[in-house]
Coordinates of N, CA, C and O in Angstrom, one line a residue:
M1 N 9.5 4.1 -13.2 CA 9.5 4.3 -11.8 C 8.6 3.3 -11.2 O 7.5 3.1 -11.6
R2 N 9.1 2.7 -10.1 CA 8.3 1.7 -9.4 C 7.4 2.4 -8.4 O 7.9 3.2 -7.6
V3 N 6.1 2.2 -8.4 CA 5.2 2.7 -7.4 C 4.4 1.6 -6.8 O 4.2 0.5 -7.4
Y4 N 3.9 1.9 -5.6 CA 3.2 0.9 -4.8 C 1.8 1.4 -4.6 O 1.6 2.4 -3.9
V5 N 0.8 0.7 -5.1 CA -0.6 1.2 -5.1 C -1.4 0.4 -4.0 O -1.5 -0.8 -4.1
P6 N -1.8 1.1 -3.0 CA -2.6 0.4 -1.9 C -4.0 0.1 -2.4 O -4.7 0.9 -3.0
L7 N -4.5 -1.1 -2.1 CA -5.8 -1.5 -2.5 C -6.4 -2.4 -1.4 O -5.8 -2.7 -0.4
T8 N -7.6 -2.9 -1.6 CA -8.2 -3.9 -0.8 C -8.4 -5.1 -1.8 O -8.2 -4.9 -3.0
L9 N -8.7 -6.3 -1.3 CA -9.0 -7.4 -2.2 C -10.1 -7.1 -3.1 O -10.1 -7.5 -4.3
S10 N -11.2 -6.4 -2.6 CA -12.3 -6.1 -3.5 C -11.9 -5.2 -4.6 O -12.3 -5.3 -5.8
A11 N -11.0 -4.2 -4.3 CA -10.5 -3.3 -5.4 C -9.6 -4.0 -6.3 O -9.6 -3.7 -7.5
L12 N -8.8 -5.0 -5.9 CA -8.0 -5.8 -6.8 C -8.9 -6.6 -7.7 O -8.6 -6.7 -8.9
A13 N -10.0 -7.2 -7.2 CA -10.9 -7.9 -8.1 C -11.5 -7.0 -9.1 O -11.6 -7.4 -10.3
E14 N -11.8 -5.8 -8.7 CA -12.4 -4.8 -9.7 C -11.3 -4.4 -10.8 O -11.6 -4.3 -11.9
A15 N -10.1 -4.2 -10.3 CA -9.0 -3.9 -11.2 C -8.7 -5.0 -12.2 O -8.5 -4.8 -13.4
H16 N -8.8 -6.2 -11.7 CA -8.6 -7.4 -12.6 C -9.7 -7.5 -13.6 O -9.5 -7.7 -14.8
K17 N -10.9 -7.2 -13.2 CA -12.1 -7.2 -14.1 C -12.0 -6.2 -15.2 O -12.2 -6.4 -16.4
E18 N -11.6 -5.0 -14.8 CA -11.4 -3.8 -15.7 C -10.1 -3.8 -16.5 O -10.0 -3.1 -17.5
G19 N -9.1 -4.5 -16.0 CA -7.8 -4.6 -16.7 C -7.0 -3.4 -16.4 O -5.9 -3.2 -17.0
Q20 N -7.4 -2.6 -15.4 CA -6.6 -1.4 -15.0 C -6.8 -1.0 -13.6 O -7.8 -1.3 -13.0
L21 N -5.9 -0.3 -13.1 CA -6.0 0.3 -11.7 C -6.6 1.7 -11.9 O -6.1 2.5 -12.7
G22 N -7.6 2.0 -11.2 CA -8.3 3.2 -11.2 C -9.4 3.3 -10.1 O -9.4 2.3 -9.3
P23 N -10.2 4.2 -10.0 CA -10.3 5.4 -10.8 C -9.1 6.4 -10.5 O -8.5 6.2 -9.5
T24 N -9.0 7.3 -11.4 CA -7.9 8.3 -11.2 C -8.4 9.5 -10.5 O -9.6 9.8 -10.6
P25 N -7.6 10.3 -9.9 CA -6.1 10.0 -9.7 C -5.9 9.0 -8.7 O -6.7 8.8 -7.7
L26 N -4.9 8.2 -8.9 CA -4.5 7.1 -8.0 C -3.5 7.7 -7.0 O -2.6 8.4 -7.3
T27 N -3.7 7.3 -5.7 CA -2.7 7.5 -4.7 C -1.8 6.3 -4.6 O -2.3 5.2 -4.6
A28 N -0.5 6.6 -4.7 CA 0.5 5.5 -4.6 C 1.7 6.0 -3.8 O 1.7 7.1 -3.3
Y29 N 2.6 5.1 -3.6 CA 3.8 5.4 -2.8 C 5.0 5.0 -3.6 O 5.0 4.0 -4.3
A30 N 6.1 5.8 -3.5 CA 7.3 5.6 -4.3 C 8.5 6.2 -3.5 O 8.3 6.9 -2.5
V31 N 9.7 5.9 -4.0 CA 10.9 6.5 -3.4 C 11.0 7.9 -4.0 O 11.4 8.2 -5.1
T32 N 10.5 8.9 -3.1 CA 10.5 10.3 -3.5 C 11.7 10.9 -2.8 O 12.2 10.3 -1.8
P33 N 12.0 12.2 -3.2 CA 13.1 12.9 -2.5 C 12.8 13.0 -0.9 O 13.7 12.8 -0.1
A34 N 11.6 13.3 -0.6 CA 11.2 13.4 0.8 C 11.4 12.1 1.6 O 11.9 12.1 2.7
L35 N 11.0 11.0 0.9 CA 11.2 9.7 1.6 C 12.7 9.4 1.8 O 13.1 8.9 2.8
R36 N 13.5 9.7 0.7 CA 15.0 9.5 0.8 C 15.5 10.3 2.0 O 16.3 9.8 2.8
E37 N 15.1 11.5 2.1 CA 15.6 12.4 3.2 C 15.2 11.9 4.6 O 16.0 11.9 5.5
W38 N 13.9 11.5 4.7 CA 13.4 11.0 5.9 C 14.1 9.7 6.4 O 14.5 9.5 7.5
Y39 N 14.3 8.8 5.4 CA 14.8 7.4 5.7 C 16.3 7.4 5.8 O 16.9 6.6 6.4
V40 N 17.0 8.4 5.3 CA 18.5 8.6 5.3 C 19.2 7.3 4.9 O 19.9 6.7 5.7
S41 N 18.9 6.8 3.7 CA 19.5 5.6 3.2 C 19.8 5.8 1.7 O 19.0 6.4 1.0
D42 N 20.8 5.2 1.2 CA 21.1 5.2 -0.2 C 20.8 3.8 -0.8 O 20.9 3.6 -2.0
D43 N 20.4 2.9 0.1 CA 20.1 1.5 -0.4 C 18.7 1.5 -1.0 O 17.7 1.7 -0.3
I44 N 18.6 1.3 -2.3 CA 17.3 1.4 -3.0 C 16.4 0.3 -2.5 O 15.1 0.6 -2.5
E45 N 16.9 -0.8 -2.2 CA 16.0 -1.9 -1.7 C 15.3 -1.5 -0.4 O 14.1 -1.7 -0.2
E46 N 16.1 -0.9 0.5 CA 15.5 -0.4 1.8 C 14.5 0.7 1.5 O 13.4 0.8 2.2
L47 N 14.8 1.6 0.6 CA 13.9 2.7 0.3 C 12.6 2.2 -0.3 O 11.5 2.7 0.0
E48 N 12.7 1.2 -1.2 CA 11.5 0.7 -1.8 C 10.7 -0.1 -0.8 O 9.5 -0.1 -0.8
Y49 N 11.3 -0.7 0.2 CA 10.6 -1.4 1.2 C 9.9 -0.4 2.1 O 8.7 -0.6 2.5
A50 N 10.5 0.8 2.3 CA 9.8 1.8 3.1 C 8.6 2.3 2.3 O 7.5 2.6 2.9
A51 N 8.7 2.5 1.0 CA 7.6 2.9 0.2 C 6.5 1.9 0.2 O 5.3 2.2 0.3
L52 N 6.8 0.6 0.1 CA 5.9 -0.5 0.2 C 5.2 -0.5 1.6 O 4.0 -0.7 1.7
S53 N 5.9 -0.2 2.6 CA 5.3 -0.2 4.0 C 4.3 1.0 4.1 O 3.3 0.8 4.7
R54 N 4.7 2.1 3.5 CA 3.7 3.2 3.5 C 2.4 2.9 2.8 O 1.3 3.2 3.2
A55 N 2.6 2.2 1.7 CA 1.4 1.7 0.9 C 0.6 0.7 1.7 O -0.7 0.7 1.7
A56 N 1.2 -0.1 2.5 CA 0.5 -1.1 3.3 C -0.3 -0.4 4.4 O -1.4 -0.7 4.7
Q57 N 0.3 0.7 4.9 CA -0.4 1.5 5.9 C -1.7 2.2 5.3 O -2.7 2.2 5.9
A58 N -1.5 2.6 4.0 CA -2.6 3.2 3.3 C -3.7 2.2 3.0 O -4.9 2.5 3.0
S59 N -3.3 0.9 2.7 CA -4.2 -0.1 2.5 C -5.1 -0.4 3.7 O -6.3 -0.6 3.7
L60 N -4.4 -0.3 4.9 CA -5.1 -0.5 6.2 C -6.2 0.6 6.3 O -7.3 0.3 6.8
R61 N -5.9 1.8 5.9 CA -6.9 2.9 6.0 C -8.0 2.6 5.1 O -9.2 2.9 5.4
L62 N -7.8 2.0 3.9 CA -8.8 1.7 3.0 C -9.7 0.6 3.6 O -11.0 0.7 3.5
L63 N -9.1 -0.3 4.3 CA -9.9 -1.4 5.0 C -10.8 -0.8 6.1 O -11.9 -1.2 6.3
A64 N -10.3 0.3 6.8 CA -11.0 0.9 7.9 C -12.3 1.5 7.4 O -13.3 1.6 8.1
V65 N -12.3 2.0 6.1 CA -13.6 2.6 5.6 C -14.4 1.7 4.7 O -15.4 2.1 4.2
D66 N -14.0 0.4 4.6 CA -14.7 -0.5 3.8 C -14.9 -1.8 4.6 O -14.1 -2.8 4.4
P67 N -15.9 -1.8 5.5 CA -16.1 -3.0 6.3 C -16.4 -4.3 5.6 O -16.3 -5.4 6.2
Q68 N -16.8 -4.2 4.4 CA -17.2 -5.4 3.6 C -15.9 -6.1 3.0 O -16.0 -7.3 2.6
A69 N -14.8 -5.4 2.9 CA -13.6 -5.9 2.2 C -13.0 -7.0 3.1 O -12.9 -6.8 4.3
P70 N -12.5 -8.0 2.6 CA -11.7 -9.0 3.4 C -10.5 -8.3 4.1 O -9.9 -7.4 3.5
R71 N -10.3 -8.7 5.3 CA -9.3 -8.0 6.1 C -7.9 -8.4 5.9 O -7.2 -9.0 6.7
R72 N -7.4 -8.1 4.7 CA -6.1 -8.3 4.2 C -5.6 -7.1 3.4 O -6.3 -6.7 2.5
R73 N -4.4 -6.6 3.8 CA -3.9 -5.5 3.1 C -3.3 -6.0 1.7 O -2.8 -7.0 1.6
V74 N -3.5 -5.1 0.7 CA -3.1 -5.4 -0.6 C -2.3 -4.2 -1.2 O -2.8 -3.1 -1.1
V75 N -1.2 -4.5 -1.8 CA -0.4 -3.5 -2.4 C 0.1 -4.0 -3.8 O 0.6 -5.1 -3.9
V76 N -0.2 -3.3 -4.8 CA 0.3 -3.7 -6.2 C 1.5 -2.8 -6.6 O 1.4 -1.6 -6.5
A77 N 2.6 -3.5 -6.9 CA 3.8 -2.8 -7.4 C 3.6 -2.7 -8.9 O 3.4 -3.7 -9.6
V78 N 3.8 -1.4 -9.4 CA 3.6 -1.1 -10.8 C 4.7 -0.3 -11.3 O 5.2 0.6 -10.5
D79 N 5.1 -0.5 -12.5 CA 6.1 0.3 -13.1 C 5.4 1.3 -14.0 O 4.7 0.9 -14.9
V80 N 5.6 2.6 -13.8 CA 5.0 3.7 -14.6 C 6.2 4.5 -15.2 O 7.2 4.6 -14.6
P81 N 5.9 5.2 -16.3 CA 6.9 6.1 -16.8 C 7.3 7.2 -15.9 O 6.4 7.7 -15.1
D82 N 8.6 7.6 -15.8 CA 9.0 8.7 -15.0 C 8.1 9.9 -15.4 O 7.8 10.2 -16.5
G83 N 7.7 10.7 -14.4 CA 6.9 11.8 -14.6 C 5.4 11.6 -14.5 O 4.6 12.5 -14.3
Q84 N 5.0 10.3 -14.6 CA 3.6 10.0 -14.5 C 3.1 10.0 -13.0 O 2.0 10.3 -12.7
A85 N 4.0 9.7 -12.1 CA 3.8 9.7 -10.7 C 4.4 11.0 -10.1 O 5.6 11.2 -10.2
V86 N 3.6 11.8 -9.5 CA 4.0 13.1 -9.1 C 3.7 13.3 -7.6 O 2.6 13.1 -7.1
A87 N 4.8 13.7 -6.9 CA 4.6 14.1 -5.4 C 4.1 15.5 -5.3 O 4.4 16.4 -6.1
D88 N 3.3 15.8 -4.3 CA 2.8 17.1 -4.1 C 3.9 17.9 -3.3 O 4.2 17.6 -2.2
P89 N 4.4 18.9 -4.0 CA 5.5 19.7 -3.4 C 5.1 20.4 -2.1 O 5.9 20.6 -1.2
D90 N 3.8 20.7 -1.9 CA 3.4 21.4 -0.7 C 3.3 20.5 0.5 O 3.2 20.9 1.6
R91 N 3.4 19.1 0.2 CA 3.3 18.2 1.3 C 4.7 17.4 1.5 O 4.7 16.4 2.2
G92 N 5.7 18.0 0.9 CA 7.0 17.3 0.8 C 7.5 16.6 2.1 O 7.8 15.5 2.1
L93 N 7.6 17.4 3.2 CA 8.1 16.8 4.4 C 7.0 16.5 5.5 O 7.3 16.2 6.6
D94 N 5.7 16.6 5.0 CA 4.6 16.2 5.9 C 4.8 14.7 6.2 O 4.7 13.9 5.3
Q95 N 5.0 14.4 7.5 CA 5.2 13.0 7.9 C 4.1 12.0 7.3 O 4.5 10.9 6.9
S96 N 2.9 12.4 7.3 CA 1.8 11.6 6.8 C 1.8 11.4 5.3 O 1.2 10.5 4.8
A97 N 2.6 12.2 4.6 CA 2.6 12.1 3.1 C 3.9 11.6 2.5 O 4.1 11.6 1.3
L98 N 4.8 11.1 3.4 CA 6.1 10.7 2.9 C 6.0 9.6 1.9 O 5.3 8.6 2.1
G99 N 6.6 9.8 0.7 CA 6.5 8.8 -0.4 C 5.2 8.8 -1.2 O 5.1 8.1 -2.2
E100 N 4.3 9.6 -0.8 CA 3.0 9.7 -1.5 C 3.1 10.4 -2.9 O 3.8 11.4 -3.0
V101 N 2.6 9.7 -3.9 CA 2.5 10.3 -5.2 C 1.1 10.2 -5.8 O 0.3 9.3 -5.3
R102 N 0.8 11.0 -6.8 CA -0.5 10.9 -7.5 C -0.2 10.5 -8.9 O 0.7 10.9 -9.6
I103 N -1.0 9.6 -9.4 CA -0.9 9.1 -10.8 C -2.2 9.6 -11.5 O -3.3 9.2 -11.0
K104 N -2.1 10.4 -12.5 CA -3.3 11.0 -13.1 C -4.0 10.1 -14.1 O -5.2 10.3 -14.4
A105 N -3.3 9.2 -14.7 CA -3.9 8.3 -15.7 C -4.1 6.9 -15.2 O -3.3 6.5 -14.3
A106 N -5.1 6.2 -15.7 CA -5.3 4.9 -15.3 C -4.1 4.0 -15.7 O -3.5 4.3 -16.7
V107 N -3.8 3.0 -14.9 CA -2.6 2.2 -15.2 C -3.0 0.8 -15.5 O -3.8 0.2 -14.8
P108 N -2.7 0.3 -16.7 CA -3.0 -1.0 -17.1 C -2.5 -2.0 -16.1 O -1.3 -1.9 -15.6
L109 N -3.3 -3.0 -15.7 CA -2.9 -4.0 -14.7 C -1.7 -4.8 -15.3 O -0.9 -5.4 -14.5
A110 N -1.6 -4.8 -16.6 CA -0.5 -5.5 -17.2 C 0.8 -4.9 -16.9 O 1.9 -5.6 -17.1
K111 N 0.9 -3.7 -16.4 CA 2.1 -3.0 -16.0 C 2.5 -3.4 -14.6 O 3.6 -3.1 -14.1
A112 N 1.7 -4.2 -13.9 CA 2.0 -4.6 -12.5 C 3.2 -5.6 -12.5 O 3.3 -6.5 -13.4
A113 N 4.1 -5.4 -11.6 CA 5.2 -6.2 -11.4 C 4.9 -7.3 -10.4 O 5.5 -8.5 -10.6
A114 N 4.1 -7.0 -9.4 CA 3.8 -8.0 -8.4 C 2.7 -7.5 -7.5 O 2.3 -6.3 -7.6
V115 N 2.1 -8.5 -6.8 CA 1.1 -8.1 -5.8 C 1.6 -8.6 -4.4 O 2.2 -9.6 -4.3
H116 N 1.5 -7.7 -3.4 CA 1.9 -8.0 -2.1 C 0.6 -8.1 -1.2 O -0.3 -7.2 -1.3
L117 N 0.4 -9.1 -0.4 CA -0.8 -9.4 0.2 C -0.5 -10.1 1.6 O 0.4 -10.9 1.7
D118 N -1.4 -9.7 2.6 CA -1.3 -10.4 3.9 C -1.6 -11.9 3.7 O -2.5 -12.2 2.9
A119 N -1.0 -12.7 4.5 CA -1.4 -14.1 4.6 C -2.7 -14.3 5.3 O -3.2 -13.4 6.0
D120 N -3.4 -15.4 5.1 CA -4.7 -15.6 5.7 C -4.6 -15.5 7.2 O -5.5 -15.0 7.9
D121 N -3.5 -15.9 7.8 CA -3.4 -15.9 9.3 C -3.2 -14.5 9.9 O -3.3 -14.3 11.1
A122 N -3.1 -13.5 9.0 CA -3.0 -12.1 9.5 C -4.3 -11.4 9.6 O -4.4 -10.4 10.2
E123 N -5.4 -12.0 9.1 CA -6.7 -11.4 9.0 C -7.2 -10.9 10.4 O -7.7 -9.8 10.4
R124 N -7.0 -11.7 11.4 CA -7.6 -11.3 12.7 C -6.9 -10.0 13.2 O -7.5 -9.0 13.7
D125 N -5.5 -9.9 13.1 CA -4.8 -8.8 13.5 C -5.1 -7.5 12.6 O -5.2 -6.4 13.1
I126 N -5.2 -7.8 11.3 CA -5.5 -6.7 10.4 C -6.9 -6.1 10.7 O -7.1 -4.9 10.7
A127 N -7.9 -7.0 10.9 CA -9.2 -6.6 11.3 C -9.2 -5.7 12.5 O -9.8 -4.6 12.6
A128 N -8.5 -6.2 13.6 CA -8.4 -5.4 14.8 C -7.7 -4.0 14.6 O -8.2 -3.0 15.1
A129 N -6.7 -4.0 13.7 CA -6.0 -2.8 13.4 C -6.9 -1.8 12.7 O -6.9 -0.6 13.0
A130 N -7.6 -2.3 11.7 CA -8.6 -1.5 10.9 C -9.6 -0.9 11.9 O -10.0 0.3 11.8
D131 N -10.1 -1.7 12.8 CA -11.1 -1.2 13.7 C -10.6 -0.2 14.7 O -11.3 0.7 15.1
A132 N -9.3 -0.3 15.0 CA -8.7 0.6 16.0 C -8.1 1.9 15.4 O -7.8 2.8 16.2
L133 N -8.1 2.0 14.1 CA -7.4 3.1 13.4 C -8.0 4.4 13.8 O -7.2 5.4 14.1
G134 N -9.3 4.6 13.9 CA -9.9 5.9 14.2 C -9.5 6.3 15.6 O -9.1 7.5 15.8
A135 N -9.5 5.4 16.6 CA -9.1 5.7 18.0 C -7.6 6.1 18.0 O -7.2 7.0 18.8
A136 N -6.8 5.3 17.3 CA -5.4 5.6 17.3 C -5.1 7.0 16.7 O -4.3 7.7 17.2
D137 N -5.8 7.4 15.7 CA -5.7 8.7 15.1 C -6.0 9.8 16.1 O -5.5 10.9 16.1
L138 N -6.9 9.5 17.1 CA -7.3 10.4 18.1 C -6.4 10.4 19.3 O -6.6 11.1 20.3
G139 N -5.3 9.6 19.3 CA -4.3 9.6 20.3 C -4.4 8.4 21.4 O -3.7 8.4 22.4
D140 N -5.3 7.5 21.1 CA -5.5 6.4 22.1 C -4.2 5.4 21.9 O -4.0 4.8 20.9
D141 N -3.4 5.3 23.0 CA -2.2 4.5 22.9 C -2.5 3.1 22.8 O -1.7 2.4 22.1
D142 N -3.5 2.5 23.4 CA -3.8 1.1 23.2 C -4.3 0.8 21.8 O -3.9 -0.2 21.2
A143 N -5.0 1.7 21.2 CA -5.5 1.5 19.8 C -4.2 1.6 18.9 O -4.1 0.8 18.0
Q144 N -3.3 2.5 19.2 CA -2.1 2.6 18.4 C -1.3 1.4 18.5 O -0.7 0.9 17.5
F145 N -1.2 0.7 19.6 CA -0.5 -0.5 19.8 C -1.1 -1.6 18.9 O -0.4 -2.4 18.3
T146 N -2.4 -1.6 18.8 CA -3.2 -2.6 18.0 C -2.9 -2.3 16.5 O -2.6 -3.2 15.8
V147 N -2.9 -1.0 16.1 CA -2.6 -0.7 14.7 C -1.1 -1.1 14.4 O -0.9 -1.6 13.3
D148 N -0.2 -0.8 15.3 CA 1.2 -1.1 15.1 C 1.4 -2.6 14.9 O 2.3 -3.1 14.2
G149 N 0.5 -3.4 15.5 CA 0.6 -4.9 15.4 C 0.4 -5.4 14.0 O 0.9 -6.4 13.7
A150 N -0.3 -4.6 13.2 CA -0.5 -5.0 11.8 C 0.9 -5.1 11.1 O 1.1 -5.9 10.2
E151 N 1.8 -4.2 11.5 CA 3.1 -4.2 10.9 C 4.0 -5.4 11.2 O 5.0 -5.6 10.6
D152 N 3.5 -6.2 12.2 CA 4.3 -7.4 12.5 C 4.1 -8.4 11.4 O 4.8 -9.4 11.4
H153 N 3.1 -8.2 10.6 CA 2.8 -9.2 9.5 C 3.5 -8.7 8.2 O 3.2 -7.6 7.7
E154 N 4.4 -9.4 7.7 CA 5.0 -9.1 6.4 C 4.0 -9.4 5.2 O 3.3 -10.5 5.3
L155 N 3.9 -8.6 4.3 CA 3.1 -8.9 3.1 C 3.8 -9.9 2.3 O 5.1 -9.9 2.1
L156 N 3.1 -10.9 1.8 CA 3.6 -11.9 0.9 C 3.7 -11.4 -0.5 O 2.9 -10.6 -1.0
W157 N 4.6 -12.0 -1.3 CA 4.8 -11.6 -2.7 C 4.1 -12.6 -3.6 O 4.2 -13.8 -3.4
Y158 N 3.3 -12.1 -4.6 CA 2.7 -12.9 -5.5 C 2.9 -12.4 -6.9 O 2.9 -11.2 -7.2
A159 N 3.1 -13.3 -7.9 CA 3.2 -12.9 -9.3 C 1.9 -12.5 -9.8 O 0.8 -12.9 -9.3
T160 N 1.9 -11.6 -10.8 CA 0.6 -11.1 -11.3 C -0.3 -12.2 -11.9 O -1.5 -12.0 -11.9
Q161 N 0.3 -13.3 -12.3 CA -0.5 -14.4 -12.9 C -1.3 -15.0 -11.8 O -2.3 -15.8 -12.1
E162 N -1.0 -14.8 -10.5 CA -1.7 -15.4 -9.4 C -2.9 -14.6 -9.0 O -3.7 -15.0 -8.1
I163 N -3.2 -13.4 -9.6 CA -4.3 -12.6 -9.2 C -5.6 -13.3 -9.2 O -6.4 -13.2 -8.3
P164 N -5.9 -14.1 -10.3 CA -7.2 -14.8 -10.3 C -7.4 -15.7 -9.1 O -8.5 -15.7 -8.5
N165 N -6.4 -16.3 -8.6 CA -6.5 -17.2 -7.4 C -6.6 -16.4 -6.1 O -7.2 -16.8 -5.2
L166 N -6.0 -15.2 -6.1 CA -6.0 -14.3 -4.9 C -7.4 -13.8 -4.7 O -7.8 -13.5 -3.5
I167 N -8.2 -13.5 -5.7 CA -9.4 -12.8 -5.6 C -10.6 -13.7 -5.5 O -11.8 -13.3 -5.4
E168 N -10.4 -15.0 -5.6 CA -11.5 -16.0 -5.6 C -12.2 -16.0 -4.2 O -11.6 -15.9 -3.2

């Protein structure tokens, strides 16, 4: 099963150093039954993109609580055995939990298929979005507009061999 683990660049550096994604349990995003139902598509590529987008939103939340992390969203795509990533059945159709899964065991970074990362030129918009997130959650429309602006930036794809260059 392909899962998308939201991180920061600091957390990616730590995972690279440790050789694994952790600590556990890990929150990740995947094509779950609830995500399929919400997105109403049978196209697996569209569904995986939706799961990746959910992970990018979660990465933005991580940036909002870590002011020292570089202002770039990071998502690591990892293949885990079926059954290792489990959705919470009590949050099945909760809009904020669509596609969310928990992974109870640490995942070797060697299982990563790719890293998705904002380009350097996105940093200013991502920083503004991270700063505005709290106000957006409280219903501020201007702040929500700023947060939504982060989604105008597509995450770039990187091979796992490029991780050392990404974290420098």
